[in-house]
XYZ file of C-alpha atoms in Angstrom:
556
model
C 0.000 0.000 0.000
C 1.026 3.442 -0.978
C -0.079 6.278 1.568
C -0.197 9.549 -0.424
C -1.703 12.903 0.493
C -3.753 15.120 -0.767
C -3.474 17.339 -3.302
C -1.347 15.104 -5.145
C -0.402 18.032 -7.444
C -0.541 21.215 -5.576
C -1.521 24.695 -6.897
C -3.652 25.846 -9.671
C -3.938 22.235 -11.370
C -7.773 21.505 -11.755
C -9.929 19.101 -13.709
C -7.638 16.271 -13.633
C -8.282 13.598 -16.104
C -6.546 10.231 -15.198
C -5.279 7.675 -17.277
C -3.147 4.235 -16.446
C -1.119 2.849 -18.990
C 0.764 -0.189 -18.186
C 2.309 0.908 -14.767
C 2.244 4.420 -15.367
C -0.418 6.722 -14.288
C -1.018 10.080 -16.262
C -3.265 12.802 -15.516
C -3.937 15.971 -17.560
C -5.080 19.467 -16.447
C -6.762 22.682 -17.878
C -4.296 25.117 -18.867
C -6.723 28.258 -19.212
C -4.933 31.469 -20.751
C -1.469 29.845 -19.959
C 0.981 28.156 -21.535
C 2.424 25.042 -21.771
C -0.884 24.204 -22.845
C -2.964 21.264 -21.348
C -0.039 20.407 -18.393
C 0.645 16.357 -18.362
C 2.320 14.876 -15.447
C 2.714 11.131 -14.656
C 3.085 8.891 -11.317
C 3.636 4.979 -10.741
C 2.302 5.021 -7.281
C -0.335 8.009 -7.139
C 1.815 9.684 -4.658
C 4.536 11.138 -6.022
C 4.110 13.307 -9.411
C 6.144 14.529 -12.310
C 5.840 17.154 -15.001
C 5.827 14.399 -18.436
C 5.333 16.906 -21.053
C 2.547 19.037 -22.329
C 0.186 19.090 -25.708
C 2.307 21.253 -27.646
C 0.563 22.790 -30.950
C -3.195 22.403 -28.678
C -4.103 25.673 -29.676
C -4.238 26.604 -33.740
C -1.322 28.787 -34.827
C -0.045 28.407 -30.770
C -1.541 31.499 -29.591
C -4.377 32.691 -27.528
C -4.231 36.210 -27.925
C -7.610 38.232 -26.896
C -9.052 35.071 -25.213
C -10.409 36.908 -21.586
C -8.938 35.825 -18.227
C -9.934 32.338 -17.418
C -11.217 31.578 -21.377
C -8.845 29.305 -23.384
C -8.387 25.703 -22.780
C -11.188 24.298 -20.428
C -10.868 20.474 -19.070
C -8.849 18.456 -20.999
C -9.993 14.720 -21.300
C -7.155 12.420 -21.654
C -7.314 8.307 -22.476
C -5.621 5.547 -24.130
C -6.469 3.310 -26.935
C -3.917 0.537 -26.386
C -1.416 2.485 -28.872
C -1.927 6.016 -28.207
C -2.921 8.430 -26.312
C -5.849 10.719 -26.906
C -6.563 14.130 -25.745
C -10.003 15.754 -26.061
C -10.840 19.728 -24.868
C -12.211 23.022 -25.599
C -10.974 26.537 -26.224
C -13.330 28.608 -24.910
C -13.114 32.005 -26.097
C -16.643 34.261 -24.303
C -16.883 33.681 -20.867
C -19.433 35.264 -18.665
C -21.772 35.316 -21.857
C -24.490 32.611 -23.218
C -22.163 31.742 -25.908
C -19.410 30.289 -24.875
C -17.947 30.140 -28.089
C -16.139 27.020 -28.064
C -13.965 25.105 -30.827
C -13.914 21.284 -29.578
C -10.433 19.783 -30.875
C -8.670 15.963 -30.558
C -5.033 15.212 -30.809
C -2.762 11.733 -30.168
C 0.563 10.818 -29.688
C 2.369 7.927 -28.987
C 3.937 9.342 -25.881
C 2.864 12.630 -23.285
C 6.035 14.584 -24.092
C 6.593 13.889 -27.439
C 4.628 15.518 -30.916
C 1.151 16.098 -30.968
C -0.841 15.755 -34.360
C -2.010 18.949 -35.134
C -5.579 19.078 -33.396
C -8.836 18.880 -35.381
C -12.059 19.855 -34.465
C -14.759 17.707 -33.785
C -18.632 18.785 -33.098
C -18.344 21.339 -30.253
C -22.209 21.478 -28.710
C -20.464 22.935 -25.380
C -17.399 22.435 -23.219
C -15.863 19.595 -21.303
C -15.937 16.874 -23.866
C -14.194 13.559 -23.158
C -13.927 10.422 -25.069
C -14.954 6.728 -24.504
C -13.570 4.049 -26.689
C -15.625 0.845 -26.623
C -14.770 -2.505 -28.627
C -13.034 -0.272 -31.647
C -15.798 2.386 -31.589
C -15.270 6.063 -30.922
C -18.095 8.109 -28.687
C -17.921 12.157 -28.045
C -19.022 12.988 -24.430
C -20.145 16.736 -24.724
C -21.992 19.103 -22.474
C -25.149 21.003 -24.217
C -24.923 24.880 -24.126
C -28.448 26.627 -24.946
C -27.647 30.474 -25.121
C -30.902 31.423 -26.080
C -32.435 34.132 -24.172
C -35.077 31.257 -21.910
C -32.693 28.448 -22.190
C -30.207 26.563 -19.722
C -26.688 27.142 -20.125
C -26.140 23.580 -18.721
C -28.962 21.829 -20.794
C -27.828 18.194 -19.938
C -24.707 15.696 -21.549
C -24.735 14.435 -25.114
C -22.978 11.917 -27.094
C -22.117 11.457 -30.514
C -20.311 8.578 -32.198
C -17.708 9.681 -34.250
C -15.407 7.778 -36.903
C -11.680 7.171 -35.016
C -9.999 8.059 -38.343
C -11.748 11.064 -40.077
C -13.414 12.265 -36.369
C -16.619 12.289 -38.195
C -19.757 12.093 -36.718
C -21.645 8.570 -37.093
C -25.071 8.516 -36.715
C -27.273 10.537 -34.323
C -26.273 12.665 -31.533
C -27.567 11.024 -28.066
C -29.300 13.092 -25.046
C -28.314 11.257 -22.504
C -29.456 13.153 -19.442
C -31.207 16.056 -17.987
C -31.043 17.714 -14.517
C -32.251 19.930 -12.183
C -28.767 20.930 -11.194
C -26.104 21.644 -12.982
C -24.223 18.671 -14.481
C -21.288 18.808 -16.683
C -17.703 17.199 -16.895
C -18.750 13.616 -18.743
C -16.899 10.652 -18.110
C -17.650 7.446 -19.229
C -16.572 4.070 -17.810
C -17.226 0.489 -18.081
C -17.878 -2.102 -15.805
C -19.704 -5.621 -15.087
C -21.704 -4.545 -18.071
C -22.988 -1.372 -16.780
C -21.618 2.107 -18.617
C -20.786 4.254 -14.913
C -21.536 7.915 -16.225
C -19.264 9.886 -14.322
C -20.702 13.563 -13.665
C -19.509 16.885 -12.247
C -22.460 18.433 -10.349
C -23.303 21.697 -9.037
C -20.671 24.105 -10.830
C -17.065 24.712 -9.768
C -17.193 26.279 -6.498
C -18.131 24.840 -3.252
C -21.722 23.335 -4.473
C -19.200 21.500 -6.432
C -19.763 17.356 -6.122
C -19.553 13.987 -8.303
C -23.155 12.178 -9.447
C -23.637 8.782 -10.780
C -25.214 7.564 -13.267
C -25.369 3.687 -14.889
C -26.940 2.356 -18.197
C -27.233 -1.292 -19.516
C -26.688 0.544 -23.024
C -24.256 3.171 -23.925
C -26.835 5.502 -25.264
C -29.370 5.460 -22.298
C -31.532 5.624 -20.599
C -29.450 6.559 -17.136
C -30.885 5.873 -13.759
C -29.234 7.933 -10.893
C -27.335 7.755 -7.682
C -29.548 7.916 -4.811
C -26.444 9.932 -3.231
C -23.401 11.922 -4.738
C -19.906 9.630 -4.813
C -18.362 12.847 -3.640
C -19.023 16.506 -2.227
C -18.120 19.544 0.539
C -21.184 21.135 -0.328
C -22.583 19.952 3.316
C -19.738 20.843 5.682
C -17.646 23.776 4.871
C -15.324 22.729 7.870
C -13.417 19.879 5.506
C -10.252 20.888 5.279
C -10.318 20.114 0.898
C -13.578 22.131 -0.417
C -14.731 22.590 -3.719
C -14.289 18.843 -4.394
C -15.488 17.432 -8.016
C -14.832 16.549 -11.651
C -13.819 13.316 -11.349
C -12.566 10.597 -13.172
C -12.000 6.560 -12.159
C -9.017 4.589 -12.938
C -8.927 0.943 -12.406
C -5.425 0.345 -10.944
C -2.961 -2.974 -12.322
C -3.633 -4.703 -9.270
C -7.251 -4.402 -9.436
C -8.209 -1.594 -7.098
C -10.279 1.748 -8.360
C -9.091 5.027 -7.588
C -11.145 8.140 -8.470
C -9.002 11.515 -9.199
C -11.095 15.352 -8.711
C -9.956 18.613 -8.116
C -10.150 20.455 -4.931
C -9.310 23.771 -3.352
C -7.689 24.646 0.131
C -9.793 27.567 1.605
C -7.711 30.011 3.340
C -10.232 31.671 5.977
C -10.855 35.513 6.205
C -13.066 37.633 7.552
C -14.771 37.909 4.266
C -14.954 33.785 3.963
C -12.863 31.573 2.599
C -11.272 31.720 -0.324
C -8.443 29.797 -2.255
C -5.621 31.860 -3.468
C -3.936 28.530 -4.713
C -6.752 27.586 -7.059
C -8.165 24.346 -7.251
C -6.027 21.660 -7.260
C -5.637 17.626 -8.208
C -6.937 15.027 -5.396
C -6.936 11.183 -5.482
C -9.853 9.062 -3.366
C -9.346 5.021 -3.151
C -12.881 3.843 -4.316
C -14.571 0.663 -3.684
C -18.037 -0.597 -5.705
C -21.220 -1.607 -3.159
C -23.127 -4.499 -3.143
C -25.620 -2.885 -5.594
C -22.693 -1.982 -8.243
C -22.260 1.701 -7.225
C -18.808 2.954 -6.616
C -18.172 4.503 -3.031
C -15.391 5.765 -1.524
C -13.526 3.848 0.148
C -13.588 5.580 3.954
C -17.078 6.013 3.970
C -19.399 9.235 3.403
C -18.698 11.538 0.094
C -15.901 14.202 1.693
C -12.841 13.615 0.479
C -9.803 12.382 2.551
C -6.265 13.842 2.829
C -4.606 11.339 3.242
C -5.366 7.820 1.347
C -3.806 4.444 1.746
C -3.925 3.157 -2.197
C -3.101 -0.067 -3.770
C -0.303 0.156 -6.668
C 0.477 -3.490 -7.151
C 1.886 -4.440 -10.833
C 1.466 -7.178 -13.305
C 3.460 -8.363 -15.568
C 3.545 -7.043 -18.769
C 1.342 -9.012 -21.680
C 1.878 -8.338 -25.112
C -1.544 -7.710 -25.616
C -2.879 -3.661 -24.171
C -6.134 -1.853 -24.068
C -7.291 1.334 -22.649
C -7.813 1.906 -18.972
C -9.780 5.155 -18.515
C -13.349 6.212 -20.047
C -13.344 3.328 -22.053
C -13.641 -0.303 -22.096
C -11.925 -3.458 -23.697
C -8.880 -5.783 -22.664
C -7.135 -3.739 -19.655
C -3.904 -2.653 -20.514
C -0.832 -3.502 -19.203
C 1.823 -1.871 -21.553
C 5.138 0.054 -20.794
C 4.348 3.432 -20.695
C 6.217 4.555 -23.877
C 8.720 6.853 -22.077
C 12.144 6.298 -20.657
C 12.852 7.107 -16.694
C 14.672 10.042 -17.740
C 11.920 12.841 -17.253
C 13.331 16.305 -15.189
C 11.256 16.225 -11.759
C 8.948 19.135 -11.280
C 10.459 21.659 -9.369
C 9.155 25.168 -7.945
C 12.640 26.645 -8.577
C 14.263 27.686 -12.000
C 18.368 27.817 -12.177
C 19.572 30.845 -13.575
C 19.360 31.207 -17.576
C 17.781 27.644 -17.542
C 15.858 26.763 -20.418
C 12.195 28.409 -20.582
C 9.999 25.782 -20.523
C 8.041 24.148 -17.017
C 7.697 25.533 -14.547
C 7.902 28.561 -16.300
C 4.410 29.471 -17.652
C 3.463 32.408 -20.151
C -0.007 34.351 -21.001
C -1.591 33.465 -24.178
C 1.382 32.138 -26.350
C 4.542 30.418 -25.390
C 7.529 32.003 -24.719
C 9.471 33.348 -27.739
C 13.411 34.572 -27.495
C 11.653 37.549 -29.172
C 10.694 39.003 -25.999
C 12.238 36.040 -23.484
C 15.519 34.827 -24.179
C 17.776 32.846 -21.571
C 21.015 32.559 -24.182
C 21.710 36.305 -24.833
C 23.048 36.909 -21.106
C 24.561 33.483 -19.575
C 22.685 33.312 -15.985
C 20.229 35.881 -16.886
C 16.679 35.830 -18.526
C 16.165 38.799 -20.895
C 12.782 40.033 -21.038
C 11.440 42.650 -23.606
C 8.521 45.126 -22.558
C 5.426 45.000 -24.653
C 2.152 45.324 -23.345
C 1.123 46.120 -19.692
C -0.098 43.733 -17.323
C -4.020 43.834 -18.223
C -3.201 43.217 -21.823
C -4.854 40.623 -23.280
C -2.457 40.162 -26.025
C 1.342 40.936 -25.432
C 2.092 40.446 -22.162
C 6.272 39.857 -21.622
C 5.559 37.930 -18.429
C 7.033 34.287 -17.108
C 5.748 32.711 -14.300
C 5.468 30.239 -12.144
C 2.300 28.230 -9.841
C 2.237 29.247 -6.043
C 2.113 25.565 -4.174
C 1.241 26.464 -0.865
C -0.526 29.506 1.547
C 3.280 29.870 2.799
C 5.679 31.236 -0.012
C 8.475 33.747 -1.053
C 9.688 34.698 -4.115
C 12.622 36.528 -5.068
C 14.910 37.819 -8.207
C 17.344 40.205 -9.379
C 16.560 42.670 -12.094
C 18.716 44.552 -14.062
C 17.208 47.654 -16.387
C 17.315 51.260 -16.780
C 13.897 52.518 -17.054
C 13.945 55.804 -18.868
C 10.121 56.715 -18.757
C 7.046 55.609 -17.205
C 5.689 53.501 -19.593
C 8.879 51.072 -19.252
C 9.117 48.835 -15.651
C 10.087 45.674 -15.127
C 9.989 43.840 -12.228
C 8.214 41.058 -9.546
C 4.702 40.157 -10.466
C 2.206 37.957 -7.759
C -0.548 37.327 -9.956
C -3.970 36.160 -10.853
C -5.135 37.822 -13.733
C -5.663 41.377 -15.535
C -7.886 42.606 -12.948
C -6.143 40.849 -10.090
C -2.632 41.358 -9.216
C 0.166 42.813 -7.211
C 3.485 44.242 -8.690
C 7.212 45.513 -7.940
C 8.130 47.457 -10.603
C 11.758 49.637 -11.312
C 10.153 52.373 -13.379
C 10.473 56.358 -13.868
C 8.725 59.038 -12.050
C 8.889 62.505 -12.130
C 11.546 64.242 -9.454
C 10.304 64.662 -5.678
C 7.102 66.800 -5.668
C 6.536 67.384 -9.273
C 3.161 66.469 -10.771
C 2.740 63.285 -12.955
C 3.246 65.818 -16.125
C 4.747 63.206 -18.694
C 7.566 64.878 -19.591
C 9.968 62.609 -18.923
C 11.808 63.489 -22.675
C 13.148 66.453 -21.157
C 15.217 64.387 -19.010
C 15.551 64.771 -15.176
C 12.965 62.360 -12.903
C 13.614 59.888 -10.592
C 14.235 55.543 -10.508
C 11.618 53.831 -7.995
C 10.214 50.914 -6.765
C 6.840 51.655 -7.346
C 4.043 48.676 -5.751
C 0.977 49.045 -7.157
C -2.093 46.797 -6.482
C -4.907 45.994 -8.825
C -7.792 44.427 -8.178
C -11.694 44.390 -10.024
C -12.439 47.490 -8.633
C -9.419 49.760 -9.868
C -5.599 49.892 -9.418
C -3.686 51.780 -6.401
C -0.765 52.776 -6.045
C 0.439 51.387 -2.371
C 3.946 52.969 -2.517
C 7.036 54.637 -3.640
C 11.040 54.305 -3.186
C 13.422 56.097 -4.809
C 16.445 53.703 -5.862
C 19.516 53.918 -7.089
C 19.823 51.240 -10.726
C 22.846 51.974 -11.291
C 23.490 48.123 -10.130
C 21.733 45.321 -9.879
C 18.338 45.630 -7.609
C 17.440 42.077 -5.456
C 13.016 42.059 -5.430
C 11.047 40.138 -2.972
C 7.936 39.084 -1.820
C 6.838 37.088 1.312
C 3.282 35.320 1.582
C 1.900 34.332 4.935
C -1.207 34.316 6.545
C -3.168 35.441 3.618
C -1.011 39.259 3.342
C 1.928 39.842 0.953
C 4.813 41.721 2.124
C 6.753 43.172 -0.573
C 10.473 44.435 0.207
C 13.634 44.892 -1.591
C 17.515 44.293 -0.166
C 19.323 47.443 0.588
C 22.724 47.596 1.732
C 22.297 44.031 2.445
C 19.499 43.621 4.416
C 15.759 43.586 3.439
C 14.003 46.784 3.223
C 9.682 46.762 3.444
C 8.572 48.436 0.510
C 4.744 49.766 1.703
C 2.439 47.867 4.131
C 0.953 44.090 4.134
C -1.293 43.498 0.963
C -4.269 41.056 0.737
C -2.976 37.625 -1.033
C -6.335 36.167 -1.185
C -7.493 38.629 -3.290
C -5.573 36.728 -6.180
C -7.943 33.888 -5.559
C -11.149 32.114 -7.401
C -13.624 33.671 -4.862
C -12.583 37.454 -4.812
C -14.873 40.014 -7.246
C -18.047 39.290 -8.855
C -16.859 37.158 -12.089
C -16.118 34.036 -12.656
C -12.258 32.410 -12.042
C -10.886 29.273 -12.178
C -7.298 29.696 -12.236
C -4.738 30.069 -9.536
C -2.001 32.921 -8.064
C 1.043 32.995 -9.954
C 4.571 34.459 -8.917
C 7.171 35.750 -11.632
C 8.619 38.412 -13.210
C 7.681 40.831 -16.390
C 8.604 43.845 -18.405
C 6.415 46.516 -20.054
C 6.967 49.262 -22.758
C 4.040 50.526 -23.939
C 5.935 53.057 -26.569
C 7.531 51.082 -28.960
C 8.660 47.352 -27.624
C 12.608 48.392 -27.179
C 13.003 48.114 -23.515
C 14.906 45.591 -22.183
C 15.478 43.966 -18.616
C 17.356 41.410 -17.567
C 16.484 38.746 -14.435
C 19.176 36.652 -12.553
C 18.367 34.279 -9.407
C 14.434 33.606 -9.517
C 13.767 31.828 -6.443
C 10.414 30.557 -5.648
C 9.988 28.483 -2.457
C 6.593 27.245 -1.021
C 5.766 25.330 2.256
């Protein structure tokens, strides 16, 4: 037995779809606005994770620029065919609207981190889709969108048939149910001749829960649950809230696991909320005398720490797939060597670019980010500013735990005050707090512009933004001529911003509010998580440069 605890992958990491393959277990995540798109890590004993690889090319032409904070890539649904694996999601490009707008794509490879096939779209009635493979045959899992003016958003789960080589539909699409409450999030799974219809109920915050349903035939009709498989909604006191959007594995030695998502409420005065976003859970399931799966301790709240069972087999020629689909179970080598970098919160110095770095709306380009022009340093070119929905020069990295500094070194010689650069904690365009070396005007002179005439001032200047405008918390005059050390400190739900000054740490401004940079802050709807990195802006013409040394990012 294998005692892991939960979340298994910490900090913004939500809708986890879980595959096995052989002895390997995978499990993909929504990337949102970010990039690496659709995040794949992989496990042998549900415990401990690794960063595998990501669907490069998910998104046409790589780039999401102008999708709105929290649009993009919405729950990926990953699964294996016995020679490849499959990868099923949305870009979702309105949010907040009726229409959703949503292009439905697939993609396979023949291993996590190596080349995608360029995605194609498939029949996109809403988001979430998944796939279910069944005895050679192909089914779409969708759920329905009605924007009209008197219709349900969430108008119930369809599926479609489609053709595994051309991704054509075959035949008619299926309604397969209806609800009073929301349902969305479609998984299918197979077992003792029952199709288990796996369903995410009640929306993504702390109504959040998993439903059953079970049909002697693919296409219907479903009977449900007499009781969710899994919910918080009833006891805000578990530690792991918002818990849903699952997905069940059966494990090599015969065991089921189910993985969700899950957030861990900080609590404030104004109720909790979950700076870290929601994050990826695993629950050891068992199935009841009447063929329903339960978990395994009893009850529907999920546990944080779970005894699983990991046993392997040995390896058959023969393979199958393992999750959201049925057929001969699959015991194949996962298709990739041992020799996978560990996910790490930390980046050396002029390392390469890639996880954990992350970057808004299109991958980082040595256009504006290059690591090789400075050895040790990261180079980062201003374009837009930070509530840009376009050019944003920013990389950064997830925030693991309530507990976390970050620090770097910049390097630039801001010459007006539309160039800064500098130490970024952030959720999105309307939520985030920054360190910036910029230009002012000299001591007591009005913010006149006229910074072409020469004169003015270097500062730190911390500004915090949130939905309902940007302020300006505080300014220090500095002297640039020399590398500047930035940091940040996160504890108890405030962020303490200082910088180091003749060697020791100096506060810049008071104590900010952390948990503002969460899912349940404002009045519109998030589902991503608080970042920490650095970024450059230069809103004239693109030419300012900074450069960063020493990112350090620690989280306990």
């Amino acid at each position: 037995m294998t005692l892991l605890h939960n979340p298994v992958i910490r900090g913004f990491a939500p809708d986890p779809s879980l595959v096995r393959v052989g002895d390997w277990y995978y499990v993909a995540t929504s990337s949102f606005e970010w990039f690496p798109t659709i995040p794949i890590h992989r496990s042998r004993d549900l415990a401990r994770w690794e960063y595998a690889g990501h669907v490069r090319g998910a998104v046409p032409g790589d780039s999401l620029a102008g999708v709105p904070d929290s649009g993009g890539i919405w729950a990926p649904s990953l699964s294996w065919d016995g020679e490849r694996f499959w990868v099923v999601y949305s870009v979702v490009r309105s949010v907040g609207t009726p229409y959703f707008d949503t292009d439905t794509y697939v993609s396979t490879a023949t291993e996590v981190g190596g080349a995608w096939t360029p995605p194609r779209r498939v029949a996109s009635h809403g988001f979430d889709p998944a796939l279910f493979h069944d005895e050679g045959r192909l089914w779409l899992l969708n759920l329905q969108n009605d924007h009209r003016p008197d219709g349900r958003r969430f108008s119930g789960i369809v599926l479609t048939e489609i053709d595994p080589e051309t991704l054509v539909p075959v035949g008619d699409t299926h309604l397969l149910m209806q609800h009073e409450r929301l349902i969305e999030g479609p998984k299918l799974v197979k077992r003792d001749g029952w199709f288990h219809l796996v369903l995410a109920e009640g929306g993504t915050g702390v109504e959040h829960g998993v439903l059953m349903a079970r049909s002697r035939a693919v296409t219907g009709p479903y009977e449900l649950d007499s009781q969710p498989l899994l919910t918080t909604r009833d006891d805000p006191s578990v530690p792991l809230q918002k818990a849903g959007h699952a997905e069940l594995v059966e494990t090599a030695g015969g065991e089921w696991v189910m993985s969700h998502l899950v957030a861990r409420p900080l609590r404030t005065p104004d109720g909790p909320r979950c700076p870290l976003g929601r994050e990826t859970a695993i629950q050891a399931v068992i199935w009841d005398k009447d063929g329903w799966p339960r978990l395994r301790q009893g009850g529907w709240h999920p546990a944080v720490e779970v005894e699983v069972e990991v046993a392997t087999r040995a390896v058959r020629p023969e393979s199958g797939p393992e999750s959201g689909s049925a057929g001969p179970e699959s015991d194949a080598v996962a298709p990739e060597s041992d020799a996978v970098a560990p996910e790490s919160d930390a980046a050396e110095p002029g390392a390469d670019l890639g996880w954990p770095w992350s970057t808004l709306r299109g991958p980082a380009d040595p256009g504006w980010a290059d690591s090789a022009v400075r050895p040790g340093w990261i180079r980062l070119r201003g374009r837009h500013g930070p509530e840009s929905r376009w050019a944003h020069s920013l990389l950064a990295q997830r925030i693991t735990e309530h507990r976390a500094e970050a620090e770097v070194t910049v390097e630039a010689g801001p010459r007006t005050f539309t160039q800064a650069a500098g130490l970024v904690l952030r959720y999105n365009a309307e939520a985030y707090l920054s360190l910036d070396l910029t230009w002012a005007e000299a001591e007591g002179e009005g913010q006149r512009g006229q910074q072409w005439r020469g004169g003015g001032r270097t500062v730190l200047s911390l500004v915090e933004r949130e939905e309902f405008g940007t302020r300006r918390v505080a300014v220090v005059d500095v002297d640039a001529s020399a590398p500047l050390t930035l940091g940040v400190t996160v504890e108890d739900g405030l962020a303490q911003f200082w910088y180091v000054r003749e060697g020791a740490r100096a506060l810049v401004g008071t104590p900010l509010d952390f948990t503002k940079l969460s899912d349940d802050y404002g009045s519109k709807l998030r589902f991503t998580g608080a970042m920490a990195g650095v970024h450059a802006v230069d809103l004239v013409d693109a030419s300012f440069t900074a450069d960063f040394t020493g990112f350090r990012l620690t989280c306990w």
